[in-house]
Amino acid sequence: MEHIAEYQQAQHIDLTWRSWLVVLISCFAIMAQVFVVVAAGSVIAFIIQDLGDPSIAGWIIQGPLLMQSVLLPIVGRLSNVLDRKYMAAVPPLIAFMGAYICAKATSMKMLIGGGIPIGVTLATVSIVQAIPSEVLPLKYRALANGFSFLGGAVGVLVGSRGAGGLTNRSPSGWRGIFWMQAAFHLFTALGFFFFYHPKKRSDTPRLTLKQILWEIDPIGSVLFISAATLLLLAFDLAGGAYTWSDPHVAAPLGIGFGLFVLFGLYEWKGRDDGIIAHVFFKGSPNFALSCFAFAVEGWILYSAVNSITPQIVLHLGFATSSWVISLRQLAFNCVTIIASIPITLYATKYKDLEWPLIVTFTFFLITTICYGCITPSWNKAQIGLNFTAPHAHLSTATGLGFSARAIGGAFGSAVLDAIINGKLASTLNQKITAAAVDAGLPTSSIPDFLEAMATGEGLTEVPGATAKVLGAAAEASQWAYARAYNLAWWSILPFVVIALIAVACLTGVSELMTERVECSVEKVEQAPLKKGDA
C-alpha cells in the first residue's frame, strides 16, 4: 500500500516533442524487429526453391528467435545496471551486419548464419517495448503498449506485403527483404543515439565487472541457453531429418529437458534474484499468467499464422503467387491494426487489461478450431478466417514475457514443422501414387512422377502423365497437406484454452496507473527511484 501511495502522489511532468519522438523511435524499432520474424518466414517456401536445403530452412525463423529467447532475460537485466541507451542502440548495428550477410547469402547455411546476429537486436525488445512505458506517465501504460503494438502491426503489414512483392519479382527477390532490414536497423540505431537521453539514476551504485557478471545470473543463463538450444535442435531435427527415436533427436531432447529441470531448480533454490527473480511472483499471479499467454501468443503468431498459413494457401491451391498470398494475409493484418485502436482506448480509459485479453484470446480459439477443419474447398473461407484472428495483447511484461513469446514462436515453428512433416512423410506420396495410378498412370512412371511433383518441374514429360492424372494427383496432394495442417492446428487448441483461462485469472492493476513517469527524457528534475521500483 505504501508503494501504491507513492505512485499516486507522483510529480506531474509536461510531455514535449522529446518524449513523443522517443516513443515514435521505439515503435519504429519494434516494427523493424517484427519485420525480421515476419518477412522471411512468410516466403520461406520460395527461399527454399532458390537455395534448397528444406530440412534446415526452419532455422531461418528459429535462429533469430532462439537468440532472442536466450538473450532477452540477460539483456533486460543488463539494461537495469548499465546504460540503457547503448543497450538499445548498439544491437541494431550488429543486426545491420547480419542483414547484409543474409542479403548476400549463397547457401541456406550462410542465410541461417546471418540470422544469428540479427537475433541480437531482437533481444532488445524488452528495452524498446519498455521505453514508451517509461517516458510516459503510468496512467498511459496501456496507451504506450498500444503504440508499441501498432508498431508491431505495421511490421507485420510491411513484412508480409514487402516480402511478397519482392519475392514475386524474381527467384532471388527475397534478398530485398534483408536490404530493407539493414536500412531499418541502421535508422533505429541512429534514432536512439541522437534522441534518446534518459535520466541517469542518482541512486544506482557503480558496479564492478564481477558484480555485473553476477547480475546477469551466469549459472542460470548457461543452463537456460543450453536447455533451450538443445530442445529446439531436437524438435527441429524431428521435423523431417530423423525419427523421434533416433539418437540425433533423443539425445538433445533428453539432455535439454534435464538441463531445463536443473534451471528451474536453480532459479527456485539457488538464488532469489536470478533470471526468474522471485519478486516477479509476489503480490499477484499476473506475471506467471502473462508469460504463459505470451508463449502461446508467440506460438500462434510466429509459427501458425505467419509461417503455416501462407503454406496452407500455397499447398491447398488457393494461390501460387507470393504476392497474391501476401495480399490474402491483409485480412489478418488490417484487423490487427484496426482492432488495436479501440482496445487501446478502452484499456486506457477504464484501466482494464483483462477483458481485452479475454476477448482476443477467444478469437484465437475460434480461429484455431476453424483452421483445424480447413479443406481444399475453403478458398474464400480461408480469407474470412483471418478476420477472426485479431492479434491484440496489452501486457506489461517485458524481458521474460518476450522471452516466453520468442520461445513459443521458436518451439511452435519446430513442433508444427515436426507434426506437418511427419504426417506428410507417411501420407503424401502414398495418396499421390494411389490417385495417379487410379487415373491411369503406369506404375513404372511412379518414381519419376513423384520426383517431378516434389520439384514442380518436368511433370508433362513423365510417360503417362495425362491431364487427368495431373488433376487427380494435385487434388490428392492438396488433401494430404490439408490433413497435415489440420493436425498441426488441433495441436495448438489445448494451449489456447489454457491461455484463455490464464488471462481470465489476471488481477486488476488500475491503482498503479498514475501520473508517475519512471524515466523521463524531459528536462525536469525527478526524485530518485527507490531500489526495486523499476
Short mmCIF file of C-alpha atoms in Angstrom, two decimals:
data_model
loop_
_atom_site.label_atom_id
_atom_site.label_comp_id
_atom_site.label_asym_id
_atom_site.label_seq_id
_atom_site.Cartn_x
_atom_site.Cartn_y
_atom_site.Cartn_z
CA MET A 1 0.00 0.00 0.00
CA GLU A 2 2.93 2.31 0.69
CA HIS A 3 4.26 1.59 -2.80
CA ILE A 4 0.86 2.37 -4.37
CA ALA A 5 0.51 5.60 -2.31
CA GLU A 6 3.91 6.78 -3.58
CA TYR A 7 2.82 6.21 -7.18
CA GLN A 8 -0.42 8.11 -6.63
CA GLN A 9 1.44 11.14 -5.24
CA ALA A 10 3.84 11.29 -8.19
CA GLN A 11 5.02 14.54 -9.75
CA HIS A 12 3.22 15.68 -12.92
CA ILE A 13 5.55 16.17 -15.92
CA ASP A 14 4.57 18.08 -19.04
CA LEU A 15 5.31 16.00 -22.13
CA THR A 16 7.00 17.68 -25.10
CA TRP A 17 8.21 16.56 -28.51
CA ARG A 18 11.18 14.81 -26.84
CA SER A 19 9.01 12.20 -25.19
CA TRP A 20 6.81 11.61 -28.22
CA LEU A 21 9.79 11.37 -30.59
CA VAL A 22 11.36 8.71 -28.37
CA VAL A 23 8.04 6.84 -28.37
CA LEU A 24 7.99 7.05 -32.19
CA ILE A 25 11.57 5.75 -32.48
CA SER A 26 10.75 2.89 -30.11
CA CYS A 27 7.69 1.97 -32.16
CA PHE A 28 9.83 2.03 -35.31
CA ALA A 29 12.34 -0.28 -33.60
CA ILE A 30 9.53 -2.69 -32.73
CA MET A 31 8.29 -2.51 -36.33
CA ALA A 32 11.79 -3.42 -37.57
CA GLN A 33 12.03 -6.35 -35.16
CA VAL A 34 8.63 -7.75 -36.14
CA PHE A 35 9.59 -7.29 -39.80
CA VAL A 36 12.57 -9.58 -39.13
CA VAL A 37 10.48 -12.53 -37.97
CA VAL A 38 7.58 -12.00 -40.38
CA ALA A 39 9.10 -11.15 -43.76
CA ALA A 40 11.39 -14.13 -44.38
CA GLY A 41 9.01 -16.57 -42.71
CA SER A 42 6.11 -15.59 -44.96
CA VAL A 43 8.06 -16.52 -48.13
CA ILE A 44 10.12 -19.38 -46.73
CA ALA A 45 8.74 -21.78 -49.38
CA PHE A 46 10.14 -19.54 -52.13
CA ILE A 47 13.52 -19.15 -50.40
CA ILE A 48 13.73 -22.95 -50.31
CA GLN A 49 13.05 -23.05 -54.06
CA ASP A 50 16.01 -20.71 -54.62
CA LEU A 51 18.57 -22.04 -52.11
CA GLY A 52 17.40 -25.61 -51.43
CA ASP A 53 18.09 -27.42 -48.12
CA PRO A 54 14.46 -27.59 -46.96
CA SER A 55 15.39 -29.78 -43.96
CA ILE A 56 17.15 -26.87 -42.23
CA ALA A 57 15.06 -23.99 -43.60
CA GLY A 58 13.12 -23.72 -40.34
CA TRP A 59 16.22 -22.16 -38.79
CA ILE A 60 15.60 -19.03 -40.87
CA ILE A 61 12.91 -18.28 -38.30
CA GLN A 62 14.16 -20.31 -35.35
CA GLY A 63 17.72 -18.92 -35.37
CA PRO A 64 16.83 -15.26 -34.64
CA LEU A 65 14.04 -16.31 -32.27
CA LEU A 66 16.40 -18.61 -30.37
CA MET A 67 18.86 -15.73 -29.96
CA GLN A 68 16.01 -13.55 -28.75
CA SER A 69 14.66 -16.08 -26.27
CA VAL A 70 18.00 -16.88 -24.66
CA LEU A 71 19.40 -13.34 -24.59
CA LEU A 72 16.25 -11.46 -23.55
CA PRO A 73 16.49 -12.05 -19.79
CA ILE A 74 20.21 -11.24 -19.84
CA VAL A 75 19.79 -8.07 -21.90
CA GLY A 76 16.87 -6.99 -19.76
CA ARG A 77 18.91 -7.36 -16.58
CA LEU A 78 21.94 -5.60 -18.06
CA SER A 79 19.79 -2.65 -19.10
CA ASN A 80 18.96 -2.11 -15.44
CA VAL A 81 22.61 -1.91 -14.36
CA LEU A 82 24.27 -0.43 -17.46
CA ASP A 83 23.41 2.46 -19.79
CA ARG A 84 20.02 1.66 -21.31
CA LYS A 85 20.61 3.99 -24.26
CA TYR A 86 23.52 1.97 -25.59
CA MET A 87 21.80 -1.32 -24.86
CA ALA A 88 19.05 -0.14 -27.22
CA ALA A 89 21.27 1.50 -29.86
CA VAL A 90 24.24 -0.88 -30.34
CA PRO A 91 22.48 -4.22 -31.08
CA PRO A 92 20.74 -2.82 -34.22
CA LEU A 93 24.22 -2.13 -35.65
CA ILE A 94 25.09 -5.81 -35.11
CA ALA A 95 21.82 -6.75 -36.81
CA PHE A 96 22.73 -4.45 -39.71
CA MET A 97 25.80 -6.59 -40.39
CA GLY A 98 23.75 -9.78 -40.12
CA ALA A 99 21.18 -8.46 -42.60
CA TYR A 100 24.00 -7.66 -45.04
CA ILE A 101 25.30 -11.25 -44.79
CA CYS A 102 21.78 -12.62 -45.40
CA ALA A 103 21.25 -10.40 -48.44
CA LYS A 104 24.49 -11.77 -49.93
CA ALA A 105 23.87 -15.41 -48.90
CA THR A 106 24.82 -18.04 -51.46
CA SER A 107 23.52 -21.00 -49.44
CA MET A 108 20.90 -21.82 -46.85
CA LYS A 109 23.61 -22.25 -44.20
CA MET A 110 25.00 -18.78 -44.91
CA LEU A 111 21.49 -17.32 -44.71
CA ILE A 112 20.86 -19.01 -41.35
CA GLY A 113 24.27 -17.87 -40.08
CA GLY A 114 23.47 -14.27 -40.98
CA GLY A 115 20.26 -14.52 -39.00
CA ILE A 116 22.13 -15.18 -35.74
CA PRO A 117 23.48 -11.60 -35.32
CA ILE A 118 20.07 -10.30 -36.40
CA GLY A 119 18.67 -12.12 -33.38
CA VAL A 120 20.86 -9.96 -31.12
CA THR A 121 18.68 -6.91 -31.77
CA LEU A 122 15.52 -8.97 -31.22
CA ALA A 123 16.77 -9.47 -27.67
CA THR A 124 16.37 -5.73 -27.04
CA VAL A 125 12.58 -5.88 -27.45
CA SER A 126 12.24 -5.85 -23.65
CA ILE A 127 14.03 -2.49 -23.68
CA VAL A 128 12.39 -0.82 -26.68
CA GLN A 129 8.96 -2.07 -25.54
CA ALA A 130 9.60 -0.64 -22.08
CA ILE A 131 10.88 2.76 -23.25
CA PRO A 132 7.44 4.19 -24.23
CA SER A 133 6.07 2.98 -20.90
CA GLU A 134 8.95 4.66 -19.03
CA VAL A 135 8.87 8.06 -20.76
CA LEU A 136 5.07 8.37 -20.47
CA PRO A 137 3.09 8.52 -17.20
CA LEU A 138 1.91 5.24 -15.73
CA LYS A 139 -1.69 6.24 -16.42
CA TYR A 140 -0.78 5.96 -20.12
CA ARG A 141 0.72 2.48 -19.73
CA ALA A 142 -1.99 0.88 -21.89
CA LEU A 143 -1.60 3.70 -24.43
CA ALA A 144 2.16 3.13 -24.55
CA ASN A 145 1.65 -0.59 -25.14
CA GLY A 146 -0.98 0.27 -27.76
CA PHE A 147 1.54 2.42 -29.64
CA SER A 148 4.09 -0.38 -29.40
CA PHE A 149 1.54 -2.86 -30.70
CA LEU A 150 0.74 -0.60 -33.67
CA GLY A 151 4.45 -0.55 -34.45
CA GLY A 152 4.47 -4.34 -34.45
CA ALA A 153 1.27 -4.50 -36.52
CA VAL A 154 2.82 -2.21 -39.14
CA GLY A 155 5.86 -4.52 -39.10
CA VAL A 156 3.62 -7.47 -39.92
CA LEU A 157 1.91 -5.49 -42.66
CA VAL A 158 5.12 -4.20 -44.24
CA GLY A 159 6.89 -7.52 -43.74
CA SER A 160 4.32 -9.75 -45.40
CA ARG A 161 3.42 -7.30 -48.20
CA GLY A 162 7.03 -6.31 -48.86
CA ALA A 163 8.25 -9.91 -48.80
CA GLY A 164 5.51 -11.00 -51.18
CA GLY A 165 6.14 -8.15 -53.60
CA LEU A 166 9.93 -8.52 -53.61
CA THR A 167 9.84 -12.31 -53.96
CA ASN A 168 7.34 -12.05 -56.79
CA ARG A 169 9.80 -10.00 -58.87
CA SER A 170 12.36 -12.78 -59.34
CA PRO A 171 13.51 -16.09 -57.78
CA SER A 172 16.09 -14.17 -55.74
CA GLY A 173 13.83 -11.22 -55.00
CA TRP A 174 13.64 -12.32 -51.35
CA ARG A 175 17.11 -10.80 -50.85
CA GLY A 176 15.48 -7.38 -50.88
CA ILE A 177 13.88 -8.33 -47.55
CA PHE A 178 17.27 -8.23 -45.89
CA TRP A 179 18.34 -5.00 -47.57
CA MET A 180 15.18 -3.44 -46.10
CA GLN A 181 16.09 -4.92 -42.72
CA ALA A 182 19.55 -3.38 -42.92
CA ALA A 183 18.06 0.09 -43.52
CA PHE A 184 15.57 -0.32 -40.66
CA HIS A 185 18.25 -1.42 -38.18
CA LEU A 186 20.56 1.45 -39.13
CA PHE A 187 17.78 4.02 -38.73
CA THR A 188 16.86 2.55 -35.33
CA ALA A 189 20.44 2.78 -34.07
CA LEU A 190 20.85 6.39 -35.21
CA GLY A 191 17.49 7.38 -33.72
CA PHE A 192 18.38 6.09 -30.26
CA PHE A 193 21.92 7.51 -30.40
CA PHE A 194 20.77 11.05 -31.22
CA PHE A 195 17.40 11.43 -29.50
CA TYR A 196 17.15 9.05 -26.53
CA HIS A 197 18.74 10.63 -23.48
CA PRO A 198 17.19 9.01 -20.38
CA LYS A 199 17.90 10.47 -16.96
CA LYS A 200 20.54 8.53 -15.07
CA ARG A 201 19.50 7.34 -11.65
CA SER A 202 21.33 9.11 -8.89
CA ASP A 203 20.90 6.17 -6.54
CA THR A 204 22.31 3.46 -8.83
CA PRO A 205 25.71 2.37 -7.46
CA ARG A 206 28.70 1.73 -9.70
CA LEU A 207 29.24 -1.98 -10.19
CA THR A 208 32.47 -3.87 -10.71
CA LEU A 209 32.83 -6.32 -13.60
CA LYS A 210 32.38 -9.20 -11.16
CA GLN A 211 29.17 -7.67 -9.85
CA ILE A 212 27.87 -7.11 -13.38
CA LEU A 213 28.58 -10.74 -14.26
CA TRP A 214 26.72 -11.87 -11.13
CA GLU A 215 23.77 -9.61 -12.05
CA ILE A 216 23.22 -11.46 -15.34
CA ASP A 217 22.95 -14.76 -13.44
CA PRO A 218 25.76 -16.67 -15.22
CA ILE A 219 24.77 -20.12 -13.91
CA GLY A 220 21.09 -19.70 -14.72
CA SER A 221 21.90 -18.14 -18.09
CA VAL A 222 24.14 -21.05 -19.14
CA LEU A 223 21.53 -23.61 -18.07
CA PHE A 224 18.75 -21.71 -19.83
CA ILE A 225 20.66 -21.16 -23.08
CA SER A 226 21.86 -24.78 -23.20
CA ALA A 227 18.41 -26.22 -22.46
CA ALA A 228 16.59 -24.01 -24.99
CA THR A 229 19.16 -24.67 -27.73
CA LEU A 230 19.16 -28.46 -27.29
CA LEU A 231 15.36 -28.71 -27.07
CA LEU A 232 14.90 -26.59 -30.17
CA LEU A 233 17.53 -28.60 -32.03
CA ALA A 234 15.75 -31.84 -31.12
CA PHE A 235 12.35 -30.59 -32.27
CA ASP A 236 13.84 -29.24 -35.48
CA LEU A 237 15.66 -32.48 -36.33
CA ALA A 238 12.46 -34.41 -35.63
CA GLY A 239 10.72 -32.25 -38.21
CA GLY A 240 11.87 -34.43 -41.10
CA ALA A 241 15.55 -35.33 -40.91
CA TYR A 242 15.27 -38.02 -38.21
CA THR A 243 12.65 -40.01 -36.29
CA TRP A 244 11.88 -39.31 -32.63
CA SER A 245 13.67 -42.49 -31.55
CA ASP A 246 16.87 -41.63 -33.42
CA PRO A 247 19.83 -40.67 -31.16
CA HIS A 248 20.17 -37.36 -33.05
CA VAL A 249 16.76 -36.41 -31.63
CA ALA A 250 16.56 -38.40 -28.41
CA ALA A 251 19.94 -37.29 -27.03
CA PRO A 252 19.47 -33.48 -27.28
CA LEU A 253 15.81 -33.87 -26.24
CA GLY A 254 16.67 -35.77 -23.06
CA ILE A 255 19.66 -33.59 -22.14
CA GLY A 256 17.68 -30.43 -22.93
CA PHE A 257 14.80 -31.42 -20.65
CA GLY A 258 17.26 -32.38 -17.93
CA LEU A 259 19.03 -29.02 -18.12
CA PHE A 260 15.67 -27.24 -18.12
CA VAL A 261 14.72 -29.01 -14.87
CA LEU A 262 18.10 -28.03 -13.37
CA PHE A 263 17.49 -24.45 -14.48
CA GLY A 264 14.13 -24.40 -12.72
CA LEU A 265 15.57 -25.88 -9.53
CA TYR A 266 18.48 -23.43 -9.52
CA GLU A 267 16.23 -20.39 -10.04
CA TRP A 268 13.96 -21.68 -7.26
CA LYS A 269 16.52 -22.71 -4.67
CA GLY A 270 19.88 -21.40 -5.92
CA ARG A 271 19.17 -17.65 -5.81
CA ASP A 272 16.12 -15.44 -5.46
CA ASP A 273 17.30 -12.65 -7.77
CA GLY A 274 18.24 -14.66 -10.85
CA ILE A 275 16.78 -14.54 -14.35
CA ILE A 276 13.46 -15.62 -12.87
CA ALA A 277 13.53 -13.34 -9.82
CA HIS A 278 11.20 -14.39 -7.02
CA VAL A 279 9.85 -10.84 -6.73
CA PHE A 280 8.03 -11.34 -10.05
CA PHE A 281 5.69 -13.79 -8.39
CA LYS A 282 4.90 -11.84 -5.23
CA GLY A 283 1.64 -9.97 -4.77
CA SER A 284 -0.31 -11.50 -7.68
CA PRO A 285 -0.10 -14.29 -10.27
CA ASN A 286 -0.12 -11.76 -13.13
CA PHE A 287 3.48 -12.23 -14.21
CA ALA A 288 3.36 -16.02 -14.48
CA LEU A 289 -0.01 -15.96 -16.23
CA SER A 290 1.14 -13.27 -18.66
CA CYS A 291 4.33 -15.17 -19.53
CA PHE A 292 2.32 -18.27 -20.38
CA ALA A 293 -0.08 -16.21 -22.50
CA PHE A 294 2.92 -14.62 -24.23
CA ALA A 295 4.32 -18.06 -25.08
CA VAL A 296 1.02 -19.22 -26.60
CA GLU A 297 0.63 -15.96 -28.50
CA GLY A 298 4.15 -16.33 -29.92
CA TRP A 299 3.40 -19.98 -30.80
CA ILE A 300 0.33 -18.88 -32.77
CA LEU A 301 1.69 -15.74 -34.43
CA TYR A 302 5.26 -16.64 -35.39
CA SER A 303 4.64 -20.24 -36.40
CA ALA A 304 0.98 -20.92 -37.17
CA VAL A 305 -0.27 -17.58 -38.54
CA ASN A 306 2.90 -16.17 -40.07
CA SER A 307 4.59 -19.32 -41.39
CA ILE A 308 1.99 -22.09 -41.70
CA THR A 309 -0.92 -20.03 -43.06
CA PRO A 310 0.93 -18.89 -46.24
CA GLN A 311 1.94 -22.51 -46.82
CA ILE A 312 -1.71 -23.55 -46.48
CA VAL A 313 -2.63 -21.06 -49.19
CA LEU A 314 0.13 -22.37 -51.46
CA HIS A 315 -0.20 -26.13 -50.94
CA LEU A 316 -4.01 -26.24 -50.89
CA GLY A 317 -4.09 -24.49 -54.26
CA PHE A 318 -5.69 -21.22 -53.10
CA ALA A 319 -2.88 -19.16 -54.74
CA THR A 320 0.57 -19.80 -56.23
CA SER A 321 1.99 -16.26 -56.43
CA SER A 322 3.90 -14.94 -53.41
CA TRP A 323 2.31 -11.52 -53.97
CA VAL A 324 -1.24 -12.90 -54.05
CA ILE A 325 -0.51 -14.99 -50.94
CA SER A 326 0.69 -11.87 -49.11
CA LEU A 327 -2.41 -9.95 -50.20
CA ARG A 328 -4.63 -12.64 -48.69
CA GLN A 329 -2.92 -12.01 -45.36
CA LEU A 330 -4.28 -8.44 -45.44
CA ALA A 331 -7.49 -9.82 -43.95
CA PHE A 332 -5.47 -10.58 -40.82
CA ASN A 333 -3.14 -7.58 -40.86
CA CYS A 334 -5.87 -4.97 -41.31
CA VAL A 335 -7.88 -6.40 -38.44
CA THR A 336 -4.87 -6.28 -36.11
CA ILE A 337 -4.31 -2.59 -36.77
CA ILE A 338 -7.96 -1.53 -36.68
CA ALA A 339 -8.88 -3.63 -33.64
CA SER A 340 -5.92 -2.44 -31.58
CA ILE A 341 -7.11 1.19 -31.60
CA PRO A 342 -10.44 0.78 -29.73
CA ILE A 343 -8.83 -1.83 -27.46
CA THR A 344 -6.06 0.62 -26.52
CA LEU A 345 -8.52 3.48 -25.94
CA TYR A 346 -10.75 1.23 -23.83
CA ALA A 347 -7.88 -0.05 -21.71
CA THR A 348 -6.51 3.47 -21.19
CA LYS A 349 -9.87 4.98 -20.24
CA TYR A 350 -11.08 2.20 -17.96
CA LYS A 351 -7.63 0.99 -16.81
CA ASP A 352 -8.69 -2.56 -17.70
CA LEU A 353 -6.25 -5.02 -19.27
CA GLU A 354 -8.12 -8.23 -18.51
CA TRP A 355 -11.20 -8.12 -20.74
CA PRO A 356 -9.35 -7.13 -23.94
CA LEU A 357 -7.15 -10.19 -23.44
CA ILE A 358 -10.10 -12.49 -22.80
CA VAL A 359 -11.89 -11.29 -25.96
CA THR A 360 -8.85 -11.56 -28.22
CA PHE A 361 -7.78 -14.99 -26.97
CA THR A 362 -11.36 -16.14 -27.54
CA PHE A 363 -10.95 -15.12 -31.16
CA PHE A 364 -7.70 -17.09 -31.24
CA LEU A 365 -9.62 -20.12 -30.00
CA ILE A 366 -12.27 -19.75 -32.73
CA THR A 367 -9.62 -19.36 -35.43
CA THR A 368 -7.67 -22.40 -34.23
CA ILE A 369 -10.77 -24.59 -34.40
CA CYS A 370 -11.63 -23.32 -37.89
CA TYR A 371 -8.13 -23.91 -39.25
CA GLY A 372 -8.21 -27.36 -37.66
CA CYS A 373 -11.11 -28.13 -40.01
CA ILE A 374 -9.81 -26.45 -43.21
CA THR A 375 -10.08 -28.34 -46.53
CA PRO A 376 -9.00 -27.57 -50.12
CA SER A 377 -12.52 -26.28 -50.82
CA TRP A 378 -12.20 -23.43 -48.27
CA ASN A 379 -10.58 -20.98 -50.70
CA LYS A 380 -12.78 -17.97 -49.89
CA ALA A 381 -13.47 -19.11 -46.34
CA GLN A 382 -9.75 -19.01 -45.52
CA ILE A 383 -9.72 -15.26 -46.10
CA GLY A 384 -12.65 -14.94 -43.72
CA LEU A 385 -10.83 -16.98 -41.07
CA ASN A 386 -8.11 -14.34 -40.95
CA PHE A 387 -10.70 -11.73 -39.99
CA THR A 388 -11.40 -13.68 -36.80
CA ALA A 389 -7.79 -13.53 -35.60
CA PRO A 390 -7.12 -10.03 -34.19
CA HIS A 391 -3.62 -10.30 -32.73
CA ALA A 392 -4.00 -7.93 -29.74
CA HIS A 393 -2.47 -8.11 -26.31
CA LEU A 394 -1.85 -5.42 -23.71
CA SER A 395 0.56 -6.87 -21.21
CA THR A 396 3.08 -5.05 -19.06
CA ALA A 397 5.54 -7.95 -19.03
CA THR A 398 8.84 -7.23 -20.82
CA GLY A 399 12.03 -9.27 -20.59
CA LEU A 400 10.87 -12.69 -19.51
CA GLY A 401 7.48 -12.15 -21.13
CA PHE A 402 9.03 -11.52 -24.54
CA SER A 403 11.47 -14.35 -23.95
CA ALA A 404 8.47 -16.62 -23.39
CA ARG A 405 6.93 -15.23 -26.58
CA ALA A 406 10.11 -15.91 -28.56
CA ILE A 407 10.42 -19.41 -27.10
CA GLY A 408 6.79 -20.02 -28.01
CA GLY A 409 7.46 -18.87 -31.56
CA ALA A 410 10.67 -20.84 -31.99
CA PHE A 411 9.35 -24.04 -30.45
CA GLY A 412 6.00 -23.57 -32.18
CA SER A 413 7.73 -23.41 -35.54
CA ALA A 414 9.78 -26.53 -34.78
CA VAL A 415 6.91 -28.54 -33.29
CA LEU A 416 4.42 -27.67 -36.02
CA ASP A 417 7.02 -28.47 -38.68
CA ALA A 418 7.59 -31.84 -36.99
CA ILE A 419 3.85 -32.56 -36.94
CA ILE A 420 3.28 -31.48 -40.54
CA ASN A 421 6.38 -33.13 -41.98
CA GLY A 422 5.74 -36.33 -40.05
CA LYS A 423 2.18 -36.54 -41.34
CA LEU A 424 3.24 -35.76 -44.92
CA ALA A 425 6.05 -38.31 -44.81
CA SER A 426 3.56 -41.08 -44.05
CA THR A 427 0.72 -39.99 -46.35
CA LEU A 428 1.72 -37.61 -49.16
CA ASN A 429 3.47 -39.93 -51.64
CA GLN A 430 1.08 -42.75 -50.82
CA LYS A 431 -2.02 -40.69 -51.62
CA ILE A 432 -0.49 -39.12 -54.75
CA THR A 433 0.57 -42.54 -56.04
CA ALA A 434 -2.85 -44.10 -55.44
CA ALA A 435 -4.70 -41.22 -57.10
CA ALA A 436 -2.36 -41.07 -60.09
CA VAL A 437 -2.45 -44.84 -60.71
CA ASP A 438 -6.26 -44.86 -60.46
CA ALA A 439 -6.31 -42.07 -63.06
CA GLY A 440 -4.18 -44.12 -65.48
CA LEU A 441 -0.51 -43.50 -64.61
CA PRO A 442 1.68 -46.57 -65.37
CA THR A 443 3.34 -47.99 -62.25
CA SER A 444 6.72 -47.77 -63.99
CA SER A 445 6.38 -43.96 -64.07
CA ILE A 446 5.69 -43.57 -60.35
CA PRO A 447 9.30 -42.70 -59.22
CA ASP A 448 9.73 -40.06 -61.93
CA PHE A 449 6.25 -38.69 -61.29
CA LEU A 450 6.82 -38.30 -57.55
CA GLU A 451 10.14 -36.56 -58.17
CA ALA A 452 8.50 -34.18 -60.65
CA MET A 453 5.67 -33.47 -58.17
CA ALA A 454 8.22 -32.61 -55.48
CA THR A 455 10.16 -30.17 -57.68
CA GLY A 456 7.23 -28.86 -59.72
CA GLU A 457 9.23 -29.38 -62.93
CA GLY A 458 9.01 -31.92 -65.76
CA LEU A 459 5.55 -33.26 -64.92
CA THR A 460 4.36 -33.25 -68.52
CA GLU A 461 7.47 -35.19 -69.59
CA VAL A 462 6.67 -38.20 -67.39
CA PRO A 463 5.27 -41.08 -69.50
CA GLY A 464 1.53 -41.45 -68.95
CA ALA A 465 1.15 -38.13 -67.06
CA THR A 466 -2.07 -37.03 -68.73
CA ALA A 467 -4.21 -34.06 -67.67
CA LYS A 468 -6.49 -36.44 -65.79
CA VAL A 469 -3.53 -37.92 -63.91
CA LEU A 470 -2.15 -34.47 -63.05
CA GLY A 471 -5.55 -33.30 -61.79
CA ALA A 472 -6.04 -36.37 -59.61
CA ALA A 473 -2.52 -36.10 -58.19
CA ALA A 474 -2.93 -32.39 -57.44
CA GLU A 475 -6.19 -32.99 -55.60
CA ALA A 476 -4.67 -35.85 -53.59
CA SER A 477 -1.69 -33.65 -52.70
CA GLN A 478 -3.96 -30.86 -51.51
CA TRP A 479 -5.95 -33.20 -49.28
CA ALA A 480 -2.76 -34.70 -47.84
CA TYR A 481 -1.49 -31.21 -46.97
CA ALA A 482 -4.91 -30.26 -45.58
CA ARG A 483 -4.90 -33.20 -43.18
CA ALA A 484 -1.36 -32.38 -42.05
CA TYR A 485 -2.28 -28.74 -41.41
CA ASN A 486 -5.48 -29.80 -39.62
CA LEU A 487 -3.40 -31.92 -37.24
CA ALA A 488 -0.98 -29.05 -36.61
CA TRP A 489 -3.74 -26.57 -35.75
CA TRP A 490 -5.55 -29.03 -33.48
CA SER A 491 -2.29 -29.47 -31.54
CA ILE A 492 -2.46 -25.75 -30.64
CA LEU A 493 -6.01 -25.89 -29.27
CA PRO A 494 -5.26 -27.09 -25.69
CA PHE A 495 -2.68 -24.34 -25.20
CA VAL A 496 -5.08 -21.64 -26.39
CA VAL A 497 -7.73 -22.88 -23.96
CA ILE A 498 -5.26 -22.83 -21.06
CA ALA A 499 -4.01 -19.37 -22.10
CA LEU A 500 -7.60 -18.11 -22.17
CA ILE A 501 -8.09 -19.39 -18.63
CA ALA A 502 -4.80 -17.77 -17.60
CA VAL A 503 -5.73 -14.28 -18.85
CA ALA A 504 -9.16 -14.64 -17.24
CA CYS A 505 -7.36 -15.09 -13.90
CA LEU A 506 -5.36 -11.85 -14.18
CA THR A 507 -5.93 -9.33 -11.38
CA GLY A 508 -6.50 -5.60 -11.95
CA VAL A 509 -3.69 -3.00 -11.81
CA SER A 510 -5.73 0.20 -12.17
CA GLU A 511 -4.39 1.59 -8.87
CA LEU A 512 -0.86 1.67 -10.37
CA MET A 513 -1.83 3.65 -13.49
CA THR A 514 -1.00 7.17 -12.20
CA GLU A 515 0.93 10.33 -13.18
CA ARG A 516 4.22 8.63 -12.33
CA VAL A 517 6.89 8.83 -15.09
CA GLU A 518 9.57 6.27 -14.37
CA CYS A 519 12.36 7.53 -16.66
CA SER A 520 11.54 10.85 -18.32
CA VAL A 521 13.54 12.32 -21.23
CA GLU A 522 12.17 15.78 -20.44
CA LYS A 523 14.41 18.45 -18.91
CA VAL A 524 12.97 18.30 -15.41
CA GLU A 525 14.26 17.26 -12.02
CA GLN A 526 12.91 13.92 -10.88
CA ALA A 527 13.01 12.34 -7.47
CA PRO A 528 15.37 9.38 -7.44
CA LEU A 529 13.77 5.99 -7.78
CA LYS A 530 13.88 3.73 -4.81
CA LYS A 531 15.52 0.36 -5.09
CA GLY A 532 13.17 -2.17 -6.68
CA ASP A 533 10.86 0.40 -8.37
CA ALA A 534 11.88 -0.42 -11.94
#
